[in-house]
PDB file of C-alpha atoms and ligand atoms in Angstrom:
ATOM      1  CA  MET A  92       5.730   7.269   0.234  1.00 88.00           C
ATOM      2  CA  PRO A  93       7.122   9.031   3.824  1.00 94.00           C
ATOM      3  CA  GLU A  94       5.401  11.754   4.259  1.00 97.00           C
ATOM      4  CA  LEU A  95       5.997  15.082   6.504  1.00 97.00           C
ATOM      5  CA  PRO A  96       6.727  12.732   9.802  1.00 98.00           C
ATOM      6  CA  GLU A  97       8.543  10.326   8.399  1.00 97.00           C
ATOM      7  CA  VAL A  98      10.916  13.235   6.905  1.00 98.00           C
ATOM      8  CA  GLU A  99      11.073  15.023  10.056  1.00 98.00           C
ATOM      9  CA  THR A 100      12.312  12.111  11.560  1.00 98.00           C
ATOM     10  CA  VAL A 101      14.933  11.730   8.910  1.00 98.00           C
ATOM     11  CA  VAL A 102      16.186  15.360   9.810  1.00 98.00           C
ATOM     12  CA  ASN A 103      15.765  14.913  13.552  1.00 98.00           C
ATOM     13  CA  GLU A 104      18.220  11.892  13.403  1.00 98.00           C
ATOM     14  CA  LEU A 105      20.664  13.503  10.996  1.00 98.00           C
ATOM     15  CA  ARG A 106      21.158  17.220  12.345  1.00 98.00           C
ATOM     16  CA  PRO A 107      23.131  16.030  15.268  1.00 98.00           C
ATOM     17  CA  LYS A 108      24.901  13.199  13.585  1.00 98.00           C
ATOM     18  CA  LEU A 109      25.966  15.720   9.991  1.00 98.00           C
ATOM     19  CA  LYS A 110      26.426  18.745  11.486  1.00 97.00           C
ATOM     20  CA  ASN A 111      30.096  19.955  11.517  1.00 97.00           C
ATOM     21  CA  ASN A 112      31.011  16.739   9.893  1.00 97.00           C
ATOM     22  CA  LYS A 113      33.610  17.516   6.877  1.00 98.00           C
ATOM     23  CA  ILE A 114      32.609  15.467   3.750  1.00 98.00           C
ATOM     24  CA  LYS A 115      35.776  13.304   2.553  1.00 98.00           C
ATOM     25  CA  ALA A 116      34.355  12.149  -0.172  1.00 98.00           C
ATOM     26  CA  VAL A 117      31.259  11.209  -2.246  1.00 98.00           C
ATOM     27  CA  ARG A 118      31.012   7.554  -4.314  1.00 98.00           C
ATOM     28  CA  ILE A 119      28.212   7.866  -6.576  1.00 97.00           C
ATOM     29  CA  LEU A 120      27.527   4.460  -7.498  1.00 96.00           C
ATOM     30  CA  LEU A 121      24.276   5.229  -9.903  1.00 95.00           C
ATOM     31  CA  PRO A 122      25.464   8.767 -11.817  1.00 94.00           C
ATOM     32  CA  LYS A 123      21.224   9.242 -12.559  1.00 93.00           C
ATOM     33  CA  MET A 124      20.768   9.928  -9.021  1.00 95.00           C
ATOM     34  CA  VAL A 125      22.026  13.246  -8.884  1.00 95.00           C
ATOM     35  CA  ALA A 126      22.141  16.584 -10.108  1.00 93.00           C
ATOM     36  CA  MET A 127      23.444  20.301  -9.825  1.00 93.00           C
ATOM     37  CA  GLY A 128      21.224  22.951  -9.892  1.00 90.00           C
ATOM     38  CA  PRO A 129      17.820  23.779  -9.470  1.00 89.00           C
ATOM     39  CA  ALA A 130      16.098  22.429 -12.527  1.00 86.00           C
ATOM     40  CA  THR A 131      12.983  19.793 -11.998  1.00 83.00           C
ATOM     41  CA  LEU A 132      14.554  16.498 -12.631  1.00 80.00           C
ATOM     42  CA  SER A 133      12.788  13.775 -15.587  1.00 75.00           C
ATOM     43  CA  ASN A 134      11.809  10.219 -14.240  1.00 68.00           C
ATOM     44  CA  LEU A 135      13.236   9.272 -17.063  1.00 68.00           C
ATOM     45  CA  ARG A 136      16.177  11.293 -16.553  1.00 75.00           C
ATOM     46  CA  LYS A 137      19.364   9.782 -18.233  1.00 73.00           C
ATOM     47  CA  PRO A 138      22.897   8.788 -16.271  1.00 68.00           C
ATOM     48  CA  GLY A 139      25.530  11.790 -16.439  1.00 77.00           C
ATOM     49  CA  GLU A 140      28.931  11.154 -15.428  1.00 83.00           C
ATOM     50  CA  LYS A 141      30.085  14.571 -15.813  1.00 89.00           C
ATOM     51  CA  VAL A 142      27.410  16.001 -13.537  1.00 92.00           C
ATOM     52  CA  ALA A 143      28.590  13.193 -11.244  1.00 94.00           C
ATOM     53  CA  ASP A 144      32.240  14.359 -11.219  1.00 95.00           C
ATOM     54  CA  GLU A 145      31.107  17.888 -10.710  1.00 95.00           C
ATOM     55  CA  PHE A 146      29.113  16.423  -7.577  1.00 96.00           C
ATOM     56  CA  THR A 147      31.892  14.597  -6.226  1.00 97.00           C
ATOM     57  CA  LYS A 148      34.697  17.656  -6.539  1.00 97.00           C
ATOM     58  CA  THR A 149      32.643  20.423  -4.941  1.00 96.00           C
ATOM     59  CA  LEU A 150      31.403  18.490  -2.076  1.00 97.00           C
ATOM     60  CA  LYS A 151      34.905  17.644  -1.407  1.00 96.00           C
ATOM     61  CA  GLY A 152      36.250  19.170   1.959  1.00 96.00           C
ATOM     62  CA  LEU A 153      33.029  20.774   2.542  1.00 96.00           C
ATOM     63  CA  THR A 154      31.715  20.867   6.142  1.00 97.00           C
ATOM     64  CA  ILE A 155      28.006  20.345   6.834  1.00 98.00           C
ATOM     65  CA  SER A 156      26.711  23.415   8.610  1.00 97.00           C
ATOM     66  CA  ASP A 157      22.944  22.153   9.332  1.00 97.00           C
ATOM     67  CA  VAL A 158      19.853  19.525   8.470  1.00 98.00           C
ATOM     68  CA  GLN A 159      16.376  20.973   8.022  1.00 97.00           C
ATOM     69  CA  ARG A 160      13.372  20.026   6.334  1.00 97.00           C
ATOM     70  CA  ARG A 161      10.956  22.079   4.190  1.00 95.00           C
ATOM     71  CA  ALA A 162       7.410  20.031   3.153  1.00 94.00           C
ATOM     72  CA  LYS A 163       9.332  16.732   2.068  1.00 95.00           C
ATOM     73  CA  MET A 164      12.226  18.320   0.920  1.00 96.00           C
ATOM     74  CA  ILE A 165      15.671  17.282   2.941  1.00 98.00           C
ATOM     75  CA  ILE A 166      17.555  20.366   2.806  1.00 97.00           C
ATOM     76  CA  ILE A 167      21.714  19.562   3.645  1.00 98.00           C
ATOM     77  CA  ASP A 168      23.293  22.994   4.507  1.00 97.00           C
ATOM     78  CA  LEU A 169      26.916  23.362   3.654  1.00 96.00           C
ATOM     79  CA  ALA A 170      28.886  26.071   5.695  1.00 84.00           C
ATOM     80  CA  GLY A 171      26.990  28.858   3.645  1.00 76.00           C
ATOM     81  CA  LYS A 172      27.586  28.249   0.511  1.00 90.00           C
ATOM     82  CA  TYR A 173      25.928  25.093  -1.028  1.00 96.00           C
ATOM     83  CA  ALA A 174      22.933  22.587  -0.217  1.00 97.00           C
ATOM     84  CA  ILE A 175      22.380  19.441  -1.028  1.00 98.00           C
ATOM     85  CA  LEU A 176      18.638  18.884  -1.751  1.00 97.00           C
ATOM     86  CA  VAL A 177      17.515  15.528  -1.365  1.00 98.00           C
ATOM     87  CA  HIS A 178      13.704  13.941  -2.002  1.00 96.00           C
ATOM     88  CA  LEU A 179      13.397  10.398  -0.793  1.00 96.00           C
ATOM     89  CA  LYS A 180       9.892  10.068  -3.158  1.00 94.00           C
ATOM     90  CA  MET A 181       8.645   6.427  -2.654  1.00 92.00           C
ATOM     91  CA  THR A 182      11.600   4.544  -1.273  1.00 94.00           C
ATOM     92  CA  GLY A 183      14.368   6.623  -0.656  1.00 96.00           C
ATOM     93  CA  GLN A 184      16.743   5.884   2.365  1.00 96.00           C
ATOM     94  CA  LEU A 185      19.241   7.910   4.153  1.00 98.00           C
ATOM     95  CA  ILE A 186      21.562   5.603   6.503  1.00 97.00           C
ATOM     96  CA  PHE A 187      24.343   6.988   8.820  1.00 98.00           C
ATOM     97  CA  PHE A 188      26.405   4.584  10.008  1.00 98.00           C
ATOM     98  CA  GLY A 189      29.473   6.065  13.085  1.00 97.00           C
ATOM     99  CA  LYS A 190      32.484   4.608  12.392  1.00 97.00           C
ATOM    100  CA  LYS A 191      32.644   1.692  14.738  1.00 97.00           C
ATOM    101  CA  GLU A 192      28.769   1.047  13.346  1.00 96.00           C
ATOM    102  CA  LEU A 193      30.252   0.300  10.143  1.00 96.00           C
ATOM    103  CA  ASP A 194      29.952  -3.449  10.557  1.00 95.00           C
ATOM    104  CA  LYS A 195      25.926  -3.323  11.499  1.00 95.00           C
ATOM    105  CA  GLN A 196      23.115  -4.605   9.344  1.00 94.00           C
ATOM    106  CA  ILE A 197      20.055  -3.388   9.247  1.00 93.00           C
ATOM    107  CA  ARG A 198      16.639  -4.652   7.705  1.00 91.00           C
ATOM    108  CA  LEU A 199      15.754  -2.139   4.713  1.00 89.00           C
ATOM    109  CA  LEU A 200      12.030  -3.831   4.352  1.00 85.00           C
ATOM    110  CA  ASN A 201       9.268  -3.812   7.150  1.00 80.00           C
ATOM    111  CA  ILE A 202       7.853  -7.105   6.383  1.00 79.00           C
ATOM    112  CA  GLU A 203       8.416 -10.132   7.865  1.00 77.00           C
ATOM    113  CA  ASN A 204      11.013 -12.430   5.684  1.00 81.00           C
ATOM    114  CA  SER A 205      13.217  -9.257   5.478  1.00 84.00           C
ATOM    115  CA  LYS A 206      17.079 -10.347   6.066  1.00 90.00           C
ATOM    116  CA  PRO A 207      19.652  -8.041   7.626  1.00 93.00           C
ATOM    117  CA  VAL A 208      22.022  -6.953   5.485  1.00 95.00           C
ATOM    118  CA  HIS A 209      25.610  -4.970   5.637  1.00 96.00           C
ATOM    119  CA  LEU A 210      25.187  -1.623   3.602  1.00 96.00           C
ATOM    120  CA  PRO A 211      26.395  -0.716   0.833  1.00 97.00           C
ATOM    121  CA  THR A 212      23.810  -3.234  -1.210  1.00 95.00           C
ATOM    122  CA  LYS A 213      22.703  -3.290  -4.719  1.00 95.00           C
ATOM    123  CA  SER A 214      19.740  -0.270  -3.671  1.00 96.00           C
ATOM    124  CA  THR A 215      22.609   2.035  -2.258  1.00 97.00           C
ATOM    125  CA  HIS A 216      23.314   4.631  -5.127  1.00 98.00           C
ATOM    126  CA  VAL A 217      25.521   7.345  -3.288  1.00 98.00           C
ATOM    127  CA  ILE A 218      27.486   7.250  -0.293  1.00 98.00           C
ATOM    128  CA  PHE A 219      29.464   9.949   1.858  1.00 98.00           C
ATOM    129  CA  GLU A 220      32.554   9.697   3.624  1.00 98.00           C
ATOM    130  CA  PHE A 221      33.354  11.541   5.989  1.00 98.00           C
ATOM    131  CA  THR A 222      36.847  12.611   7.531  1.00 98.00           C
ATOM    132  CA  ASP A 223      35.661  11.354  11.355  1.00 97.00           C
ATOM    133  CA  GLY A 224      35.369   7.930   9.657  1.00 98.00           C
ATOM    134  CA  SER A 225      31.570   7.839   9.462  1.00 98.00           C
ATOM    135  CA  LYS A 226      29.160   7.184   6.528  1.00 98.00           C
ATOM    136  CA  LEU A 227      25.814   8.626   5.088  1.00 98.00           C
ATOM    137  CA  PHE A 228      24.210   5.993   2.510  1.00 98.00           C
ATOM    138  CA  TYR A 229      21.450   6.602  -0.004  1.00 98.00           C
ATOM    139  CA  ASN A 230      19.031   3.502  -0.945  1.00 97.00           C
ATOM    140  CA  ASP A 231      16.626   3.709  -3.565  1.00 96.00           C
ATOM    141  CA  PHE A 232      15.224   0.749  -4.712  1.00 94.00           C
ATOM    142  CA  ARG A 233      12.715   2.363  -7.229  1.00 93.00           C
ATOM    143  CA  GLN A 234      15.027   5.576  -8.257  1.00 93.00           C
ATOM    144  CA  PHE A 235      12.859   8.066  -8.376  1.00 93.00           C
ATOM    145  CA  GLY A 236      14.265   9.854  -5.584  1.00 95.00           C
ATOM    146  CA  TYR A 237      17.216  12.334  -6.310  1.00 95.00           C
ATOM    147  CA  LEU A 238      20.277  14.248  -4.763  1.00 97.00           C
ATOM    148  CA  LYS A 239      20.603  17.991  -6.181  1.00 95.00           C
ATOM    149  CA  LEU A 240      23.617  20.125  -5.013  1.00 96.00           C
ATOM    150  CA  VAL A 241      22.802  23.581  -5.495  1.00 96.00           C
ATOM    151  CA  THR A 242      23.927  27.160  -4.367  1.00 96.00           C
ATOM    152  CA  ASP A 243      22.650  29.392  -2.281  1.00 93.00           C
ATOM    153  CA  LYS A 244      21.752  31.584  -4.550  1.00 92.00           C
ATOM    154  CA  GLU A 245      19.725  29.165  -6.869  1.00 94.00           C
ATOM    155  CA  LEU A 246      17.905  27.796  -3.829  1.00 91.00           C
ATOM    156  CA  LEU A 247      15.605  30.108  -3.725  1.00 87.00           C
ATOM    157  CA  GLN A 248      14.524  29.221  -7.739  1.00 90.00           C
ATOM    158  CA  VAL A 249      13.955  25.512  -6.739  1.00 92.00           C
ATOM    159  CA  PRO A 250      10.768  24.565  -8.050  1.00 91.00           C
ATOM    160  CA  GLU A 251       9.845  22.126  -5.763  1.00 89.00           C
ATOM    161  CA  LEU A 252      10.759  24.447  -2.952  1.00 92.00           C
ATOM    162  CA  GLN A 253       7.777  26.905  -4.280  1.00 92.00           C
ATOM    163  CA  GLY A 254       4.075  26.951  -3.619  1.00 91.00           C
ATOM    164  CA  TYR A 255       4.074  24.968  -0.880  1.00 94.00           C
ATOM    165  CA  GLY A 256       1.513  25.677   2.306  1.00 96.00           C
ATOM    166  CA  PRO A 257       1.897  26.486   5.693  1.00 97.00           C
ATOM    167  CA  GLU A 258       3.827  23.680   8.048  1.00 98.00           C
ATOM    168  CA  PRO A 259       1.245  22.063   9.722  1.00 98.00           C
ATOM    169  CA  LEU A 260       3.240  21.361  13.122  1.00 98.00           C
ATOM    170  CA  GLU A 261       4.670  25.183  13.083  1.00 97.00           C
ATOM    171  CA  LYS A 262       3.284  27.392  15.910  1.00 96.00           C
ATOM    172  CA  HIS A 263       2.067  30.051  13.504  1.00 95.00           C
ATOM    173  CA  PHE A 264      -0.019  27.489  11.992  1.00 98.00           C
ATOM    174  CA  THR A 265      -3.188  28.378  13.904  1.00 98.00           C
ATOM    175  CA  PHE A 266      -6.831  27.553  13.579  1.00 98.00           C
ATOM    176  CA  SER A 267      -7.483  30.852  12.039  1.00 98.00           C
ATOM    177  CA  GLU A 268      -5.177  30.255   9.590  1.00 97.00           C
ATOM    178  CA  PHE A 269      -6.672  26.887   9.459  1.00 98.00           C
ATOM    179  CA  GLU A 270     -10.176  28.512   8.832  1.00 98.00           C
ATOM    180  CA  LYS A 271      -8.319  30.559   5.896  1.00 97.00           C
ATOM    181  CA  LEU A 272      -6.959  27.500   4.008  1.00 97.00           C
ATOM    182  CA  LEU A 273     -10.905  25.816   4.480  1.00 97.00           C
ATOM    183  CA  LYS A 274     -12.017  28.838   1.990  1.00 96.00           C
ATOM    184  CA  ARG A 275      -9.513  27.499  -0.925  1.00 94.00           C
ATOM    185  CA  ARG A 276     -11.208  24.619  -3.268  1.00 95.00           C
ATOM    186  CA  SER A 277     -14.035  24.353  -0.612  1.00 95.00           C
ATOM    187  CA  SER A 278     -16.271  22.192  -3.392  1.00 97.00           C
ATOM    188  CA  ALA A 279     -13.042  19.392  -3.078  1.00 97.00           C
ATOM    189  CA  GLN A 280     -13.435  16.204  -0.922  1.00 97.00           C
ATOM    190  CA  ILE A 281     -11.865  16.847   2.859  1.00 98.00           C
ATOM    191  CA  LYS A 282      -9.142  14.033   2.273  1.00 98.00           C
ATOM    192  CA  PRO A 283      -7.951  15.079  -1.355  1.00 97.00           C
ATOM    193  CA  TRP A 284      -7.609  18.574  -0.035  1.00 98.00           C
ATOM    194  CA  LEU A 285      -5.901  17.309   3.103  1.00 98.00           C
ATOM    195  CA  MET A 286      -3.082  15.792   0.437  1.00 97.00           C
ATOM    196  CA  ASP A 287      -2.906  19.101  -1.578  1.00 96.00           C
ATOM    197  CA  PRO A 288       0.700  20.517  -0.541  1.00 95.00           C
ATOM    198  CA  THR A 289      -0.067  23.599  -1.877  1.00 96.00           C
ATOM    199  CA  ILE A 290      -2.703  23.981   0.820  1.00 97.00           C
ATOM    200  CA  ILE A 291      -0.651  22.335   3.924  1.00 98.00           C
ATOM    201  CA  ALA A 292       2.298  20.892   3.493  1.00 97.00           C
ATOM    202  CA  GLY A 293       3.255  16.709   3.544  1.00 96.00           C
ATOM    203  CA  ILE A 294       0.611  15.429   4.510  1.00 97.00           C
ATOM    204  CA  GLY A 295      -0.075  12.075   2.421  1.00 96.00           C
ATOM    205  CA  ASN A 296      -2.187   8.889   2.241  1.00 96.00           C
ATOM    206  CA  ILE A 297      -1.303   7.445   5.309  1.00 97.00           C
ATOM    207  CA  TYR A 298      -1.843  10.649   7.596  1.00 98.00           C
ATOM    208  CA  SER A 299      -5.087  12.103   6.055  1.00 98.00           C
ATOM    209  CA  ASP A 300      -6.875   9.030   6.522  1.00 98.00           C
ATOM    210  CA  GLU A 301      -4.981   8.646  10.499  1.00 98.00           C
ATOM    211  CA  ILE A 302      -6.112  12.523  10.994  1.00 98.00           C
ATOM    212  CA  LEU A 303      -9.757  12.382   9.419  1.00 98.00           C
ATOM    213  CA  TYR A 304     -10.063   9.151  11.881  1.00 98.00           C
ATOM    214  CA  CYS A 305      -9.605  11.437  14.384  1.00 98.00           C
ATOM    215  CA  ALA A 306     -11.942  14.291  13.697  1.00 98.00           C
ATOM    216  CA  LYS A 307     -14.341  11.482  12.971  1.00 98.00           C
ATOM    217  CA  VAL A 308     -14.828  13.319   9.563  1.00 98.00           C
ATOM    218  CA  LYS A 309     -15.574  10.808   6.187  1.00 98.00           C
ATOM    219  CA  PRO A 310     -12.972  10.995   3.595  1.00 98.00           C
ATOM    220  CA  THR A 311     -15.580  12.176   1.373  1.00 98.00           C
ATOM    221  CA  ARG A 312     -17.033  14.786   2.762  1.00 98.00           C
ATOM    222  CA  ARG A 313     -17.069  18.084   0.341  1.00 98.00           C
ATOM    223  CA  VAL A 314     -15.167  21.003   2.585  1.00 98.00           C
ATOM    224  CA  GLY A 315     -17.952  23.822   2.410  1.00 97.00           C
ATOM    225  CA  SER A 316     -20.052  21.447   4.199  1.00 98.00           C
ATOM    226  CA  LEU A 317     -17.963  20.756   7.667  1.00 98.00           C
ATOM    227  CA  LYS A 318     -19.440  22.531  10.650  1.00 98.00           C
ATOM    228  CA  ILE A 319     -17.223  24.417  13.085  1.00 98.00           C
ATOM    229  CA  GLU A 320     -16.805  21.542  15.325  1.00 98.00           C
ATOM    230  CA  GLU A 321     -15.774  19.683  12.866  1.00 98.00           C
ATOM    231  CA  ARG A 322     -13.062  22.279  11.754  1.00 98.00           C
ATOM    232  CA  LYS A 323     -11.597  22.312  15.081  1.00 98.00           C
ATOM    233  CA  LEU A 324     -11.434  18.570  15.688  1.00 98.00           C
ATOM    234  CA  LEU A 325      -9.780  18.804  12.290  1.00 98.00           C
ATOM    235  CA  PHE A 326      -7.552  21.071  13.066  1.00 98.00           C
ATOM    236  CA  LYS A 327      -6.929  19.303  16.555  1.00 98.00           C
ATOM    237  CA  GLY A 328      -6.508  16.401  14.370  1.00 98.00           C
ATOM    238  CA  ILE A 329      -3.669  17.563  12.518  1.00 98.00           C
ATOM    239  CA  LYS A 330      -1.695  18.815  14.847  1.00 98.00           C
ATOM    240  CA  LYS A 331      -1.855  15.914  17.108  1.00 98.00           C
ATOM    241  CA  ILE A 332      -1.703  12.924  14.892  1.00 98.00           C
ATOM    242  CA  LEU A 333       1.185  14.328  13.014  1.00 98.00           C
ATOM    243  CA  GLN A 334       3.149  15.358  16.046  1.00 98.00           C
ATOM    244  CA  ASN A 335       2.441  11.622  17.438  1.00 98.00           C
ATOM    245  CA  ALA A 336       3.984  10.302  14.788  1.00 98.00           C
ATOM    246  CA  VAL A 337       7.361  12.609  14.747  1.00 98.00           C
ATOM    247  CA  ASP A 338       7.272  11.025  18.561  1.00 98.00           C
ATOM    248  CA  HIS A 339       6.894   7.857  17.033  1.00 98.00           C
ATOM    249  CA  TYR A 340       9.732   7.945  14.176  1.00 97.00           C
ATOM    250  CA  GLY A 341       6.868   7.807  12.013  1.00 97.00           C
ATOM    251  CA  SER A 342       5.317   4.845   9.945  1.00 95.00           C
ATOM    252  CA  SER A 343       7.524   2.389   8.677  1.00 87.00           C
ATOM    253  CA  VAL A 344       4.830   1.000   6.041  1.00 84.00           C
ATOM    254  CA  GLY A 345       7.070  -0.802   3.630  1.00 74.00           C
ATOM    255  CA  ASP A 346      10.645   0.364   3.545  1.00 84.00           C
ATOM    256  CA  PHE A 347      10.687   3.747   5.169  1.00 92.00           C
ATOM    257  CA  VAL A 348      13.616   3.249   7.586  1.00 94.00           C
ATOM    258  CA  ARG A 349      15.181   5.548  10.468  1.00 96.00           C
ATOM    259  CA  PRO A 350      18.882   7.098   9.898  1.00 97.00           C
ATOM    260  CA  SER A 351      19.659   4.101  12.737  1.00 96.00           C
ATOM    261  CA  GLY A 352      18.450   1.098  10.788  1.00 94.00           C
ATOM    262  CA  ASP A 353      15.204   0.969  12.897  1.00 93.00           C
ATOM    263  CA  TRP A 354      11.808   1.476  12.036  1.00 93.00           C
ATOM    264  CA  GLY A 355       9.484   3.953  12.952  1.00 95.00           C
ATOM    265  CA  THR A 356       6.551   2.528  15.269  1.00 95.00           C
ATOM    266  CA  TYR A 357       3.857   4.245  14.072  1.00 96.00           C
ATOM    267  CA  GLY A 358       2.608   2.074  12.000  1.00 94.00           C
ATOM    268  CA  LEU A 359       1.341  -0.121  15.078  1.00 94.00           C
ATOM    269  CA  LEU A 360      -0.912   2.498  16.445  1.00 96.00           C
ATOM    270  CA  HIS A 361      -2.496   3.485  13.020  1.00 97.00           C
ATOM    271  CA  LYS A 362      -6.532   3.210  13.536  1.00 98.00           C
ATOM    272  CA  VAL A 363      -7.777   2.946   9.482  1.00 98.00           C
ATOM    273  CA  TYR A 364      -5.126   3.598   7.518  1.00 97.00           C
ATOM    274  CA  GLY A 365      -4.002   0.287   5.705  1.00 95.00           C
ATOM    275  CA  ARG A 366      -6.704  -1.778   7.446  1.00 96.00           C
ATOM    276  CA  ALA A 367      -9.649  -2.202   4.750  1.00 97.00           C
ATOM    277  CA  GLY A 368     -11.890  -5.357   5.855  1.00 98.00           C
ATOM    278  CA  GLU A 369     -10.403  -5.683   9.781  1.00 98.00           C
ATOM    279  CA  LYS A 370     -12.363  -4.178  12.273  1.00 98.00           C
ATOM    280  CA  CYS A 371     -12.138  -1.102  13.947  1.00 98.00           C
ATOM    281  CA  LYS A 372     -10.384  -1.045  16.806  1.00 97.00           C
ATOM    282  CA  LYS A 373     -12.725   1.185  18.668  1.00 98.00           C
ATOM    283  CA  CYS A 374     -16.247   0.376  17.610  1.00 98.00           C
ATOM    284  CA  GLY A 375     -15.724  -2.596  15.886  1.00 98.00           C
ATOM    285  CA  SER A 376     -17.488  -2.216  12.948  1.00 98.00           C
ATOM    286  CA  ILE A 377     -15.623  -3.336   9.482  1.00 98.00           C
ATOM    287  CA  ILE A 378     -13.110  -0.686   8.199  1.00 98.00           C
ATOM    288  CA  LYS A 379     -14.387   0.753   4.360  1.00 98.00           C
ATOM    289  CA  SER A 380     -12.059   2.120   1.913  1.00 97.00           C
ATOM    290  CA  LEU A 381     -12.568   3.909  -1.078  1.00 97.00           C
ATOM    291  CA  LYS A 382     -10.644   4.994  -4.185  1.00 97.00           C
ATOM    292  CA  PHE A 383      -9.571   9.239  -4.510  1.00 95.00           C
ATOM    293  CA  ASN A 384      -7.613   9.655  -7.127  1.00 88.00           C
ATOM    294  CA  GLY A 385      -6.311   6.062  -7.806  1.00 90.00           C
ATOM    295  CA  ARG A 386      -5.245   6.528  -3.752  1.00 92.00           C
ATOM    296  CA  THR A 387      -6.933   3.885  -1.600  1.00 95.00           C
ATOM    297  CA  GLY A 388      -9.013   6.256   1.752  1.00 97.00           C
ATOM    298  CA  SER A 389     -10.048   3.891   4.487  1.00 98.00           C
ATOM    299  CA  PHE A 390     -11.984   5.037   6.991  1.00 98.00           C
ATOM    300  CA  CYS A 391     -15.082   3.436   9.918  1.00 98.00           C
ATOM    301  CA  PRO A 392     -18.063   3.938   8.687  1.00 98.00           C
ATOM    302  CA  ARG A 393     -20.142   4.070  12.236  1.00 98.00           C
ATOM    303  CA  GLU A 394     -17.809   6.529  13.855  1.00 98.00           C
ATOM    304  CA  GLN A 395     -16.938   9.344  10.631  1.00 98.00           C
ATOM    305  CA  LYS A 396     -19.709  11.244   9.306  1.00 96.00           C
TER     306      LYS A 396
HETATM  307 ZN1   ZN B 467     -14.842   2.914  14.393  1.00 64.79          ZN
END
């Protein structure tokens, strides 16, 4: 599942490609992937042909003015009138091909035997065609993601954009802000606490594992038990790991693909995530794992206290 660094990578790469690009047509191959208005969508949502028609008609001829991120939501601004909200959820992919790249082949899965394919594929559900001949493809194997078209006024009413904690990579997320957050849910274990989006936005299973390894803190520690030195290391770890992951275009674990069709390379640098049973790269101990609310967290039993 994409986390902050992956969504940031998508936004950083799409912004220069989509900005000032005018929509010629939108082809919706699977109507249930799109919606109009701010309401939350059910995973059991029904295909809506009428909604798909309205989505297409509204977007035709509009120009994209910016691409932004809030938590794990991608916000495509349309000249101060509308916005398209894209949530990749588990397996969503946004892939952009310029006019001369349309016959390019890419590998959609970061696994050994994944064959290069042309787009669209069976998992392509929405295609944006731009007046300059470029195209943006929305793929989603498991179909949990969505594209939601809202007016600028409705943007303030979108439930998924409410109640998020601070953006950890922003400058105003300081150590004193972090200290204030640590007073909330202080009896929680630190790993699920880091993954709580109402406390800090955008950290999931991969990066909570890596941040805790970096800070030498065991994932089961209670938030309230952390000493000042540990809290400082944790704060530094959040900034360092997330920024480093953004610099490496995220982790292509499973099906995260960059808009260019290339993979993120941060997965090669993981110290503990997904490495249970293997040797710690630093101290040689066997990486252990534990379940946290159904998710597997991995850690080095010697270095993390
Ligand atoms: Zn170790």
